[in-house]
Amino acid sequence: MSGQPRFVSPFYRPRCLAAAAPAGKAKLTHPGKAIMAGGIAGGIEICITFPTEYVKTQLQLDEKANPPKYRGISDCVKQTVNGHGVRGLYRGLSSLLYGSIPKAAVRFGVFEFISNKMRDENGKLSSTQGLLCGLGAGVAEAVVVVCPMETVKVKFIHDQSSANPKYKGFYHGVREIIRVEGLKGTYQGLTATVLKQGSNQAIRFYVMTSLRNWYKGDDPDKSINPLITGMFGAVAGAVSVFGNTPLDVIKTRMQGLEAKKYKSTLDCAVKIMKHEGPKAFYKGTVPRLCRVCMDVAIVFIIYEEVVKVLNKVWKTD
């Protein structure tokens, strides 16, 4: 019997081999691709959403003690357009645009670099790991790009609201700030900025990672429609707004033209609470909510789509 050939049915499939088939593994994004895709996404996004950022900053700088110059969002837009035209809503765009491209590039580059080290054997990233990677990305972008960029932007916007604006343009403004205050003049509110950006990206990437894992289930290679990505991004943005708007208000005050009246980040928070009450910590929440939801949704959509294109033309595996 042992010497006779054994008949094997062509329909027979070994169960053990099927059970041992490896599960799908999620593709990792090369940090270089993340830097390029992030920069492109950041540049496009800020051109779309800047007017809401302008209004938010104006309302936050409009302290009660002045007394208030604006009665609300629509009044701020109306006064700005009447006084400076529609282009007035884009005052300070250059400083933010020059910073938004490297900011998003650093954010996504650092996130992908850290997350690639933390993913499991199937390429999956847990929600907690997403939070930690987001925190690292937020701190990196705050120190390298956001703090100097935001300081110049806030000074530009605050300067326009003064009786005699002194900054003629981006380069002139930067030159004047460094000449009068030194390089540290572009790093006002660093602590508040690090806290804000760190918590911002930690919250956003935590929410995005959680929603992605929920949507993909056990299939790490399952594609996500851009509209779904946008919805997830909007949710992540909304959660981050309610989570750290107080830090955003403190950061804005610390970077304004009157920043010298605050001794530190803590002193700024104490004075706001003492003179304006707890509601002041949520000034500009509505315009910021609108902007951030659009911001995060647009950035993640563009980022994911650009990465798909780069994967076809730039082979890194």
PDB file of C-alpha atoms in Angstrom:
ATOM      1  CA  MET A   1       0.000   0.000   0.000  1.00  0.00           C
ATOM      2  CA  SER A   2       2.782   2.412   0.908  1.00  0.00           C
ATOM      3  CA  GLY A   3       4.325   2.006  -2.513  1.00  0.00           C
ATOM      4  CA  GLN A   4       1.132   2.914  -4.408  1.00  0.00           C
ATOM      5  CA  PRO A   5       0.493   6.545  -5.490  1.00  0.00           C
ATOM      6  CA  ARG A   6      -2.044   8.383  -3.346  1.00  0.00           C
ATOM      7  CA  PHE A   7      -5.033  10.023  -5.075  1.00  0.00           C
ATOM      8  CA  VAL A   8      -5.637  13.643  -4.036  1.00  0.00           C
ATOM      9  CA  SER A   9      -8.852  15.362  -5.078  1.00  0.00           C
ATOM     10  CA  PRO A  10      -8.323  18.631  -7.008  1.00  0.00           C
ATOM     11  CA  PHE A  11     -11.001  20.216  -4.767  1.00  0.00           C
ATOM     12  CA  TYR A  12      -9.149  19.408  -1.555  1.00  0.00           C
ATOM     13  CA  ARG A  13      -7.818  22.439   0.396  1.00  0.00           C
ATOM     14  CA  PRO A  14      -5.682  21.852   3.532  1.00  0.00           C
ATOM     15  CA  ARG A  15      -7.420  23.562   6.448  1.00  0.00           C
ATOM     16  CA  CYS A  16      -4.188  24.070   8.344  1.00  0.00           C
ATOM     17  CA  LEU A  17      -2.750  26.179   5.508  1.00  0.00           C
ATOM     18  CA  ALA A  18      -5.844  28.362   5.343  1.00  0.00           C
ATOM     19  CA  ALA A  19      -5.717  28.921   9.070  1.00  0.00           C
ATOM     20  CA  ALA A  20      -2.042  29.827   8.888  1.00  0.00           C
ATOM     21  CA  ALA A  21      -2.509  32.428   6.160  1.00  0.00           C
ATOM     22  CA  PRO A  22      -1.021  35.718   7.385  1.00  0.00           C
ATOM     23  CA  ALA A  23      -3.398  38.560   8.140  1.00  0.00           C
ATOM     24  CA  GLY A  24      -3.225  41.695   5.991  1.00  0.00           C
ATOM     25  CA  LYS A  25      -0.593  44.186   7.027  1.00  0.00           C
ATOM     26  CA  ALA A  26      -1.209  47.929   6.838  1.00  0.00           C
ATOM     27  CA  LYS A  27       1.226  49.826   4.628  1.00  0.00           C
ATOM     28  CA  LEU A  28       3.523  52.233   6.419  1.00  0.00           C
ATOM     29  CA  THR A  29       3.919  55.788   5.138  1.00  0.00           C
ATOM     30  CA  HIS A  30       7.512  56.888   4.582  1.00  0.00           C
ATOM     31  CA  PRO A  31       8.306  60.081   6.592  1.00  0.00           C
ATOM     32  CA  GLY A  32       9.593  61.720   3.399  1.00  0.00           C
ATOM     33  CA  LYS A  33       6.219  61.250   1.723  1.00  0.00           C
ATOM     34  CA  ALA A  34       4.495  62.515   4.866  1.00  0.00           C
ATOM     35  CA  ILE A  35       6.588  65.701   4.818  1.00  0.00           C
ATOM     36  CA  MET A  36       5.735  66.418   1.180  1.00  0.00           C
ATOM     37  CA  ALA A  37       2.042  65.544   1.490  1.00  0.00           C
ATOM     38  CA  GLY A  38       1.722  67.482   4.746  1.00  0.00           C
ATOM     39  CA  GLY A  39       3.296  70.605   3.268  1.00  0.00           C
ATOM     40  CA  ILE A  40       0.975  70.570   0.252  1.00  0.00           C
ATOM     41  CA  ALA A  41      -2.089  69.989   2.426  1.00  0.00           C
ATOM     42  CA  GLY A  42      -1.121  72.753   4.857  1.00  0.00           C
ATOM     43  CA  GLY A  43      -0.642  75.338   2.109  1.00  0.00           C
ATOM     44  CA  ILE A  44      -3.993  74.658   0.434  1.00  0.00           C
ATOM     45  CA  GLU A  45      -5.915  74.501   3.712  1.00  0.00           C
ATOM     46  CA  ILE A  46      -4.780  77.868   5.083  1.00  0.00           C
ATOM     47  CA  CYS A  47      -5.704  79.706   1.876  1.00  0.00           C
ATOM     48  CA  ILE A  48      -9.262  78.410   2.281  1.00  0.00           C
ATOM     49  CA  THR A  49      -9.769  78.974   5.996  1.00  0.00           C
ATOM     50  CA  PHE A  50      -7.721  82.077   6.872  1.00  0.00           C
ATOM     51  CA  PRO A  51     -10.632  84.587   7.147  1.00  0.00           C
ATOM     52  CA  THR A  52     -12.106  82.619  10.066  1.00  0.00           C
ATOM     53  CA  GLU A  53      -8.678  82.573  11.732  1.00  0.00           C
ATOM     54  CA  TYR A  54      -8.470  86.341  11.327  1.00  0.00           C
ATOM     55  CA  VAL A  55     -11.890  86.902  12.930  1.00  0.00           C
ATOM     56  CA  LYS A  56     -11.087  84.509  15.786  1.00  0.00           C
ATOM     57  CA  THR A  57      -7.847  86.313  16.589  1.00  0.00           C
ATOM     58  CA  GLN A  58      -9.494  89.745  16.453  1.00  0.00           C
ATOM     59  CA  LEU A  59     -12.208  88.691  18.908  1.00  0.00           C
ATOM     60  CA  GLN A  60      -9.644  87.208  21.299  1.00  0.00           C
ATOM     61  CA  LEU A  61      -7.571  90.403  21.231  1.00  0.00           C
ATOM     62  CA  ASP A  62     -10.686  92.517  21.789  1.00  0.00           C
ATOM     63  CA  GLU A  63     -10.426  92.631  25.572  1.00  0.00           C
ATOM     64  CA  LYS A  64     -13.343  93.846  27.711  1.00  0.00           C
ATOM     65  CA  ALA A  65     -11.233  96.533  29.376  1.00  0.00           C
ATOM     66  CA  ASN A  66     -10.762  98.434  26.111  1.00  0.00           C
ATOM     67  CA  PRO A  67     -13.980  98.510  25.862  1.00  0.00           C
ATOM     68  CA  PRO A  68     -14.899  95.962  23.160  1.00  0.00           C
ATOM     69  CA  LYS A  69     -14.547  97.146  19.597  1.00  0.00           C
ATOM     70  CA  TYR A  70     -16.626  94.365  18.068  1.00  0.00           C
ATOM     71  CA  ARG A  71     -20.139  93.188  18.970  1.00  0.00           C
ATOM     72  CA  GLY A  72     -19.640  89.746  17.508  1.00  0.00           C
ATOM     73  CA  ILE A  73     -18.456  87.746  14.503  1.00  0.00           C
ATOM     74  CA  SER A  74     -20.581  89.484  11.861  1.00  0.00           C
ATOM     75  CA  ASP A  75     -19.711  92.928  13.248  1.00  0.00           C
ATOM     76  CA  CYS A  76     -15.996  92.088  13.133  1.00  0.00           C
ATOM     77  CA  VAL A  77     -16.290  91.006   9.490  1.00  0.00           C
ATOM     78  CA  LYS A  78     -18.377  94.089   8.624  1.00  0.00           C
ATOM     79  CA  GLN A  79     -15.967  96.566  10.232  1.00  0.00           C
ATOM     80  CA  THR A  80     -12.955  94.894   8.645  1.00  0.00           C
ATOM     81  CA  VAL A  81     -14.443  94.894   5.139  1.00  0.00           C
ATOM     82  CA  ASN A  82     -15.693  98.481   5.490  1.00  0.00           C
ATOM     83  CA  GLY A  83     -12.333  99.710   6.705  1.00  0.00           C
ATOM     84  CA  HIS A  84      -9.920  97.631   4.642  1.00  0.00           C
ATOM     85  CA  GLY A  85     -11.953  95.855   1.981  1.00  0.00           C
ATOM     86  CA  VAL A  86     -12.233  92.082   1.557  1.00  0.00           C
ATOM     87  CA  ARG A  87      -8.429  91.920   1.459  1.00  0.00           C
ATOM     88  CA  GLY A  88      -8.481  93.031   5.103  1.00  0.00           C
ATOM     89  CA  LEU A  89      -9.727  89.555   6.058  1.00  0.00           C
ATOM     90  CA  TYR A  90      -6.483  88.203   4.624  1.00  0.00           C
ATOM     91  CA  ARG A  91      -4.128  90.560   6.467  1.00  0.00           C
ATOM     92  CA  GLY A  92      -1.398  88.406   7.964  1.00  0.00           C
ATOM     93  CA  LEU A  93      -1.992  85.519   5.506  1.00  0.00           C
ATOM     94  CA  SER A  94       1.568  85.695   4.208  1.00  0.00           C
ATOM     95  CA  SER A  95       3.091  85.048   7.628  1.00  0.00           C
ATOM     96  CA  LEU A  96       0.708  82.157   8.270  1.00  0.00           C
ATOM     97  CA  LEU A  97       1.132  80.692   4.781  1.00  0.00           C
ATOM     98  CA  TYR A  98       4.915  80.731   5.087  1.00  0.00           C
ATOM     99  CA  GLY A  99       4.497  78.843   8.346  1.00  0.00           C
ATOM    100  CA  SER A 100       1.578  76.523   7.501  1.00  0.00           C
ATOM    101  CA  ILE A 101       3.487  74.589   4.869  1.00  0.00           C
ATOM    102  CA  PRO A 102       6.454  73.652   7.117  1.00  0.00           C
ATOM    103  CA  LYS A 103       4.101  73.258  10.110  1.00  0.00           C
ATOM    104  CA  ALA A 104       2.016  70.539   8.466  1.00  0.00           C
ATOM    105  CA  ALA A 105       5.165  69.025   6.956  1.00  0.00           C
ATOM    106  CA  VAL A 106       6.808  68.713  10.384  1.00  0.00           C
ATOM    107  CA  ARG A 107       3.578  67.469  12.000  1.00  0.00           C
ATOM    108  CA  PHE A 108       2.919  64.604   9.601  1.00  0.00           C
ATOM    109  CA  GLY A 109       6.592  63.797   9.114  1.00  0.00           C
ATOM    110  CA  VAL A 110       7.194  63.418  12.864  1.00  0.00           C
ATOM    111  CA  PHE A 111       3.901  61.576  13.379  1.00  0.00           C
ATOM    112  CA  GLU A 112       4.677  58.980  10.704  1.00  0.00           C
ATOM    113  CA  PHE A 113       8.275  58.619  11.910  1.00  0.00           C
ATOM    114  CA  ILE A 114       7.185  57.906  15.495  1.00  0.00           C
ATOM    115  CA  SER A 115       4.139  55.829  14.586  1.00  0.00           C
ATOM    116  CA  ASN A 116       6.156  53.588  12.259  1.00  0.00           C
ATOM    117  CA  LYS A 117       8.256  52.634  15.292  1.00  0.00           C
ATOM    118  CA  MET A 118       5.210  51.944  17.485  1.00  0.00           C
ATOM    119  CA  ARG A 119       2.918  49.949  15.178  1.00  0.00           C
ATOM    120  CA  ASP A 120       2.421  46.220  15.818  1.00  0.00           C
ATOM    121  CA  GLU A 121       3.440  43.417  13.437  1.00  0.00           C
ATOM    122  CA  ASN A 122       0.323  44.044  11.342  1.00  0.00           C
ATOM    123  CA  GLY A 123       1.033  47.752  11.051  1.00  0.00           C
ATOM    124  CA  LYS A 124      -1.827  48.702  13.373  1.00  0.00           C
ATOM    125  CA  LEU A 125      -1.618  51.692  15.704  1.00  0.00           C
ATOM    126  CA  SER A 126      -3.703  51.739  18.897  1.00  0.00           C
ATOM    127  CA  SER A 127      -5.642  54.812  20.005  1.00  0.00           C
ATOM    128  CA  THR A 128      -3.258  55.423  22.914  1.00  0.00           C
ATOM    129  CA  GLN A 129      -0.248  55.149  20.612  1.00  0.00           C
ATOM    130  CA  GLY A 130      -1.951  57.574  18.236  1.00  0.00           C
ATOM    131  CA  LEU A 131      -2.313  60.025  21.126  1.00  0.00           C
ATOM    132  CA  LEU A 132       1.384  59.745  22.046  1.00  0.00           C
ATOM    133  CA  CYS A 133       2.517  60.114  18.430  1.00  0.00           C
ATOM    134  CA  GLY A 134       0.243  63.132  18.042  1.00  0.00           C
ATOM    135  CA  LEU A 135       1.673  64.662  21.200  1.00  0.00           C
ATOM    136  CA  GLY A 136       5.207  64.278  19.871  1.00  0.00           C
ATOM    137  CA  ALA A 137       4.217  65.753  16.511  1.00  0.00           C
ATOM    138  CA  GLY A 138       2.475  68.701  18.200  1.00  0.00           C
ATOM    139  CA  VAL A 139       5.437  69.564  20.413  1.00  0.00           C
ATOM    140  CA  ALA A 140       7.819  69.347  17.436  1.00  0.00           C
ATOM    141  CA  GLU A 141       5.741  71.660  15.248  1.00  0.00           C
ATOM    142  CA  ALA A 142       5.276  74.104  18.125  1.00  0.00           C
ATOM    143  CA  VAL A 143       8.994  74.552  18.741  1.00  0.00           C
ATOM    144  CA  VAL A 144      10.214  74.441  15.146  1.00  0.00           C
ATOM    145  CA  VAL A 145       7.475  76.383  13.348  1.00  0.00           C
ATOM    146  CA  VAL A 146       4.287  77.371  15.168  1.00  0.00           C
ATOM    147  CA  CYS A 147       5.551  79.647  17.932  1.00  0.00           C
ATOM    148  CA  PRO A 148       7.524  82.086  15.735  1.00  0.00           C
ATOM    149  CA  MET A 149       4.876  81.906  12.999  1.00  0.00           C
ATOM    150  CA  GLU A 150       1.939  82.551  15.347  1.00  0.00           C
ATOM    151  CA  THR A 151       3.769  85.360  17.155  1.00  0.00           C
ATOM    152  CA  VAL A 152       4.332  87.231  13.881  1.00  0.00           C
ATOM    153  CA  LYS A 153       0.747  86.544  12.740  1.00  0.00           C
ATOM    154  CA  VAL A 154      -0.824  87.836  15.963  1.00  0.00           C
ATOM    155  CA  LYS A 155       1.381  90.944  15.943  1.00  0.00           C
ATOM    156  CA  PHE A 156       0.368  91.633  12.324  1.00  0.00           C
ATOM    157  CA  ILE A 157      -3.351  91.308  13.064  1.00  0.00           C
ATOM    158  CA  HIS A 158      -3.078  93.298  16.309  1.00  0.00           C
ATOM    159  CA  ASP A 159      -1.052  95.967  14.488  1.00  0.00           C
ATOM    160  CA  GLN A 160      -3.837  96.471  11.928  1.00  0.00           C
ATOM    161  CA  SER A 161      -6.353  97.180  14.693  1.00  0.00           C
ATOM    162  CA  SER A 162      -4.177 100.013  16.060  1.00  0.00           C
ATOM    163  CA  ALA A 163      -4.637 103.654  14.985  1.00  0.00           C
ATOM    164  CA  ASN A 164      -1.295 103.820  13.153  1.00  0.00           C
ATOM    165  CA  PRO A 165      -0.170 100.423  11.761  1.00  0.00           C
ATOM    166  CA  LYS A 166       3.627 100.178  11.697  1.00  0.00           C
ATOM    167  CA  TYR A 167       4.204  96.929   9.783  1.00  0.00           C
ATOM    168  CA  LYS A 168       4.302  97.353   5.994  1.00  0.00           C
ATOM    169  CA  GLY A 169       4.577  93.697   5.117  1.00  0.00           C
ATOM    170  CA  PHE A 170       5.791  90.280   6.227  1.00  0.00           C
ATOM    171  CA  TYR A 171       9.531  90.783   5.877  1.00  0.00           C
ATOM    172  CA  HIS A 172       9.360  94.333   7.204  1.00  0.00           C
ATOM    173  CA  GLY A 173       7.335  93.135  10.187  1.00  0.00           C
ATOM    174  CA  VAL A 174       9.723  90.297  11.012  1.00  0.00           C
ATOM    175  CA  ARG A 175      12.703  92.635  10.631  1.00  0.00           C
ATOM    176  CA  GLU A 176      11.130  95.202  12.962  1.00  0.00           C
ATOM    177  CA  ILE A 177      10.166  92.610  15.592  1.00  0.00           C
ATOM    178  CA  ILE A 178      13.704  91.175  15.673  1.00  0.00           C
ATOM    179  CA  ARG A 179      15.276  94.656  15.655  1.00  0.00           C
ATOM    180  CA  VAL A 180      13.196  95.894  18.586  1.00  0.00           C
ATOM    181  CA  GLU A 181      12.769  92.713  20.651  1.00  0.00           C
ATOM    182  CA  GLY A 182      15.494  90.403  19.402  1.00  0.00           C
ATOM    183  CA  LEU A 183      14.992  86.819  18.224  1.00  0.00           C
ATOM    184  CA  LYS A 184      13.108  86.040  21.442  1.00  0.00           C
ATOM    185  CA  GLY A 185      10.462  88.475  20.208  1.00  0.00           C
ATOM    186  CA  THR A 186       9.325  85.759  17.784  1.00  0.00           C
ATOM    187  CA  TYR A 187       9.149  83.181  20.570  1.00  0.00           C
ATOM    188  CA  GLN A 188       6.659  84.853  22.904  1.00  0.00           C
ATOM    189  CA  GLY A 189       4.256  82.435  24.551  1.00  0.00           C
ATOM    190  CA  LEU A 190       6.387  79.353  23.801  1.00  0.00           C
ATOM    191  CA  THR A 191       5.089  77.423  26.834  1.00  0.00           C
ATOM    192  CA  ALA A 192       1.449  78.123  25.965  1.00  0.00           C
ATOM    193  CA  THR A 193       2.112  77.244  22.317  1.00  0.00           C
ATOM    194  CA  VAL A 194       3.741  73.914  23.201  1.00  0.00           C
ATOM    195  CA  LEU A 195       0.840  73.080  25.518  1.00  0.00           C
ATOM    196  CA  LYS A 196      -1.710  74.089  22.897  1.00  0.00           C
ATOM    197  CA  GLN A 197      -0.116  72.307  19.920  1.00  0.00           C
ATOM    198  CA  GLY A 198       0.812  69.238  21.937  1.00  0.00           C
ATOM    199  CA  SER A 199      -2.722  68.790  23.278  1.00  0.00           C
ATOM    200  CA  ASN A 200      -4.201  69.736  19.893  1.00  0.00           C
ATOM    201  CA  GLN A 201      -2.438  67.039  17.928  1.00  0.00           C
ATOM    202  CA  ALA A 202      -2.679  64.486  20.739  1.00  0.00           C
ATOM    203  CA  ILE A 203      -6.480  64.880  20.755  1.00  0.00           C
ATOM    204  CA  ARG A 204      -6.827  64.969  16.969  1.00  0.00           C
ATOM    205  CA  PHE A 205      -4.648  61.963  16.210  1.00  0.00           C
ATOM    206  CA  TYR A 206      -6.244  60.040  19.088  1.00  0.00           C
ATOM    207  CA  VAL A 207      -9.709  60.632  17.624  1.00  0.00           C
ATOM    208  CA  MET A 208      -8.572  59.977  14.040  1.00  0.00           C
ATOM    209  CA  THR A 209      -6.784  56.764  15.021  1.00  0.00           C
ATOM    210  CA  SER A 210      -9.794  55.556  17.023  1.00  0.00           C
ATOM    211  CA  LEU A 211     -12.242  56.276  14.199  1.00  0.00           C
ATOM    212  CA  ARG A 212      -9.987  54.713  11.568  1.00  0.00           C
ATOM    213  CA  ASN A 213      -9.533  51.541  13.628  1.00  0.00           C
ATOM    214  CA  TRP A 214     -13.288  51.342  14.181  1.00  0.00           C
ATOM    215  CA  TYR A 215     -14.033  51.817  10.474  1.00  0.00           C
ATOM    216  CA  LYS A 216     -11.423  49.355   9.214  1.00  0.00           C
ATOM    217  CA  GLY A 217     -12.180  46.659  11.780  1.00  0.00           C
ATOM    218  CA  ASP A 218     -10.017  43.597  11.118  1.00  0.00           C
ATOM    219  CA  ASP A 219      -8.968  44.746   7.641  1.00  0.00           C
ATOM    220  CA  PRO A 220      -6.010  47.170   7.979  1.00  0.00           C
ATOM    221  CA  ASP A 221      -5.870  47.609   4.176  1.00  0.00           C
ATOM    222  CA  LYS A 222      -9.503  48.697   3.869  1.00  0.00           C
ATOM    223  CA  SER A 223      -9.633  51.974   1.956  1.00  0.00           C
ATOM    224  CA  ILE A 224     -11.451  54.990   3.389  1.00  0.00           C
ATOM    225  CA  ASN A 225     -13.495  57.284   1.153  1.00  0.00           C
ATOM    226  CA  PRO A 226     -12.220  60.910   1.214  1.00  0.00           C
ATOM    227  CA  LEU A 227     -15.623  62.108   2.466  1.00  0.00           C
ATOM    228  CA  ILE A 228     -15.407  59.691   5.399  1.00  0.00           C
ATOM    229  CA  THR A 229     -11.879  60.924   6.104  1.00  0.00           C
ATOM    230  CA  GLY A 230     -13.207  64.490   6.071  1.00  0.00           C
ATOM    231  CA  MET A 231     -15.995  63.607   8.512  1.00  0.00           C
ATOM    232  CA  PHE A 232     -13.516  61.946  10.864  1.00  0.00           C
ATOM    233  CA  GLY A 233     -11.246  64.987  10.595  1.00  0.00           C
ATOM    234  CA  ALA A 234     -14.095  67.392  11.391  1.00  0.00           C
ATOM    235  CA  VAL A 235     -15.000  65.378  14.506  1.00  0.00           C
ATOM    236  CA  ALA A 236     -11.352  65.332  15.619  1.00  0.00           C
ATOM    237  CA  GLY A 237     -11.114  69.073  15.077  1.00  0.00           C
ATOM    238  CA  ALA A 238     -14.289  69.806  17.053  1.00  0.00           C
ATOM    239  CA  VAL A 239     -13.130  67.709  20.016  1.00  0.00           C
ATOM    240  CA  SER A 240      -9.771  69.501  20.076  1.00  0.00           C
ATOM    241  CA  VAL A 241     -11.443  72.938  20.053  1.00  0.00           C
ATOM    242  CA  PHE A 242     -13.534  72.270  23.132  1.00  0.00           C
ATOM    243  CA  GLY A 243     -10.549  70.602  24.759  1.00  0.00           C
ATOM    244  CA  ASN A 244      -8.000  73.398  24.479  1.00  0.00           C
ATOM    245  CA  THR A 245      -9.561  76.751  23.515  1.00  0.00           C
ATOM    246  CA  PRO A 246      -8.473  78.257  26.898  1.00  0.00           C
ATOM    247  CA  LEU A 247      -4.849  77.511  25.965  1.00  0.00           C
ATOM    248  CA  ASP A 248      -5.401  79.108  22.558  1.00  0.00           C
ATOM    249  CA  VAL A 249      -6.733  82.301  24.192  1.00  0.00           C
ATOM    250  CA  ILE A 250      -3.755  82.474  26.570  1.00  0.00           C
ATOM    251  CA  LYS A 251      -1.331  81.858  23.691  1.00  0.00           C
ATOM    252  CA  THR A 252      -2.908  84.642  21.631  1.00  0.00           C
ATOM    253  CA  ARG A 253      -2.646  87.134  24.509  1.00  0.00           C
ATOM    254  CA  MET A 254       0.972  86.148  25.168  1.00  0.00           C
ATOM    255  CA  GLN A 255       1.867  86.829  21.519  1.00  0.00           C
ATOM    256  CA  GLY A 256      -0.027  90.126  21.068  1.00  0.00           C
ATOM    257  CA  LEU A 257       1.490  93.617  21.043  1.00  0.00           C
ATOM    258  CA  GLU A 258       0.605  93.996  24.748  1.00  0.00           C
ATOM    259  CA  ALA A 259       2.269  90.724  25.752  1.00  0.00           C
ATOM    260  CA  LYS A 260       4.764  92.580  27.983  1.00  0.00           C
ATOM    261  CA  LYS A 261       2.094  93.144  30.637  1.00  0.00           C
ATOM    262  CA  TYR A 262       2.108  89.412  31.369  1.00  0.00           C
ATOM    263  CA  LYS A 263       4.987  87.973  33.386  1.00  0.00           C
ATOM    264  CA  SER A 264       4.384  84.376  32.334  1.00  0.00           C
ATOM    265  CA  THR A 265       1.815  81.974  30.910  1.00  0.00           C
ATOM    266  CA  LEU A 266       0.409  81.384  34.395  1.00  0.00           C
ATOM    267  CA  ASP A 267       0.280  85.129  35.110  1.00  0.00           C
ATOM    268  CA  CYS A 268      -1.647  85.655  31.863  1.00  0.00           C
ATOM    269  CA  ALA A 269      -4.199  82.990  32.832  1.00  0.00           C
ATOM    270  CA  VAL A 270      -4.624  84.475  36.328  1.00  0.00           C
ATOM    271  CA  LYS A 271      -5.140  88.018  35.016  1.00  0.00           C
ATOM    272  CA  ILE A 272      -7.692  86.891  32.426  1.00  0.00           C
ATOM    273  CA  MET A 273      -9.643  85.055  35.112  1.00  0.00           C
ATOM    274  CA  LYS A 274      -9.402  87.969  37.554  1.00  0.00           C
ATOM    275  CA  HIS A 275     -10.344  90.811  35.194  1.00  0.00           C
ATOM    276  CA  GLU A 276     -12.584  89.119  32.629  1.00  0.00           C
ATOM    277  CA  GLY A 277     -13.938  85.949  34.213  1.00  0.00           C
ATOM    278  CA  PRO A 278     -13.962  82.326  32.988  1.00  0.00           C
ATOM    279  CA  LYS A 279     -16.006  83.115  29.845  1.00  0.00           C
ATOM    280  CA  ALA A 280     -13.023  85.013  28.453  1.00  0.00           C
ATOM    281  CA  PHE A 281     -11.182  81.697  28.064  1.00  0.00           C
ATOM    282  CA  TYR A 282     -13.696  80.716  25.397  1.00  0.00           C
ATOM    283  CA  LYS A 283     -13.595  83.927  23.361  1.00  0.00           C
ATOM    284  CA  GLY A 284     -13.619  83.201  19.643  1.00  0.00           C
ATOM    285  CA  THR A 285     -14.798  79.609  20.145  1.00  0.00           C
ATOM    286  CA  VAL A 286     -17.458  79.707  17.401  1.00  0.00           C
ATOM    287  CA  PRO A 287     -15.221  81.061  14.610  1.00  0.00           C
ATOM    288  CA  ARG A 288     -12.400  78.790  15.791  1.00  0.00           C
ATOM    289  CA  LEU A 289     -14.760  75.792  15.769  1.00  0.00           C
ATOM    290  CA  CYS A 290     -15.805  76.560  12.194  1.00  0.00           C
ATOM    291  CA  ARG A 291     -12.225  77.066  11.071  1.00  0.00           C
ATOM    292  CA  VAL A 292     -10.714  74.063  12.852  1.00  0.00           C
ATOM    293  CA  CYS A 293     -13.378  71.622  11.647  1.00  0.00           C
ATOM    294  CA  MET A 294     -12.754  72.743   8.056  1.00  0.00           C
ATOM    295  CA  ASP A 295      -9.019  72.875   8.698  1.00  0.00           C
ATOM    296  CA  VAL A 296      -8.614  69.336  10.010  1.00  0.00           C
ATOM    297  CA  ALA A 297     -11.072  67.847   7.514  1.00  0.00           C
ATOM    298  CA  ILE A 298      -9.364  69.504   4.529  1.00  0.00           C
ATOM    299  CA  VAL A 299      -5.841  68.716   5.714  1.00  0.00           C
ATOM    300  CA  PHE A 300      -6.509  65.016   6.303  1.00  0.00           C
ATOM    301  CA  ILE A 301      -8.362  64.624   2.980  1.00  0.00           C
ATOM    302  CA  ILE A 302      -5.607  66.297   0.955  1.00  0.00           C
ATOM    303  CA  TYR A 303      -2.868  64.550   2.926  1.00  0.00           C
ATOM    304  CA  GLU A 304      -4.311  61.079   2.360  1.00  0.00           C
ATOM    305  CA  GLU A 305      -4.926  61.711  -1.353  1.00  0.00           C
ATOM    306  CA  VAL A 306      -1.434  63.136  -1.947  1.00  0.00           C
ATOM    307  CA  VAL A 307       0.113  60.146  -0.145  1.00  0.00           C
ATOM    308  CA  LYS A 308      -1.815  57.820  -2.514  1.00  0.00           C
ATOM    309  CA  VAL A 309      -0.331  59.650  -5.508  1.00  0.00           C
ATOM    310  CA  LEU A 310       3.170  59.595  -4.018  1.00  0.00           C
ATOM    311  CA  ASN A 311       2.882  55.847  -3.382  1.00  0.00           C
ATOM    312  CA  LYS A 312       2.426  55.348  -7.125  1.00  0.00           C
ATOM    313  CA  VAL A 313       5.371  57.507  -8.240  1.00  0.00           C
ATOM    314  CA  TRP A 314       7.740  57.117  -5.275  1.00  0.00           C
ATOM    315  CA  LYS A 315       8.464  53.509  -4.344  1.00  0.00           C
ATOM    316  CA  THR A 316       9.916  53.216  -0.847  1.00  0.00           C
ATOM    317  CA  ASP A 317       9.034  49.606   0.080  1.00  0.00           C
TER     318      ASP A 317
END
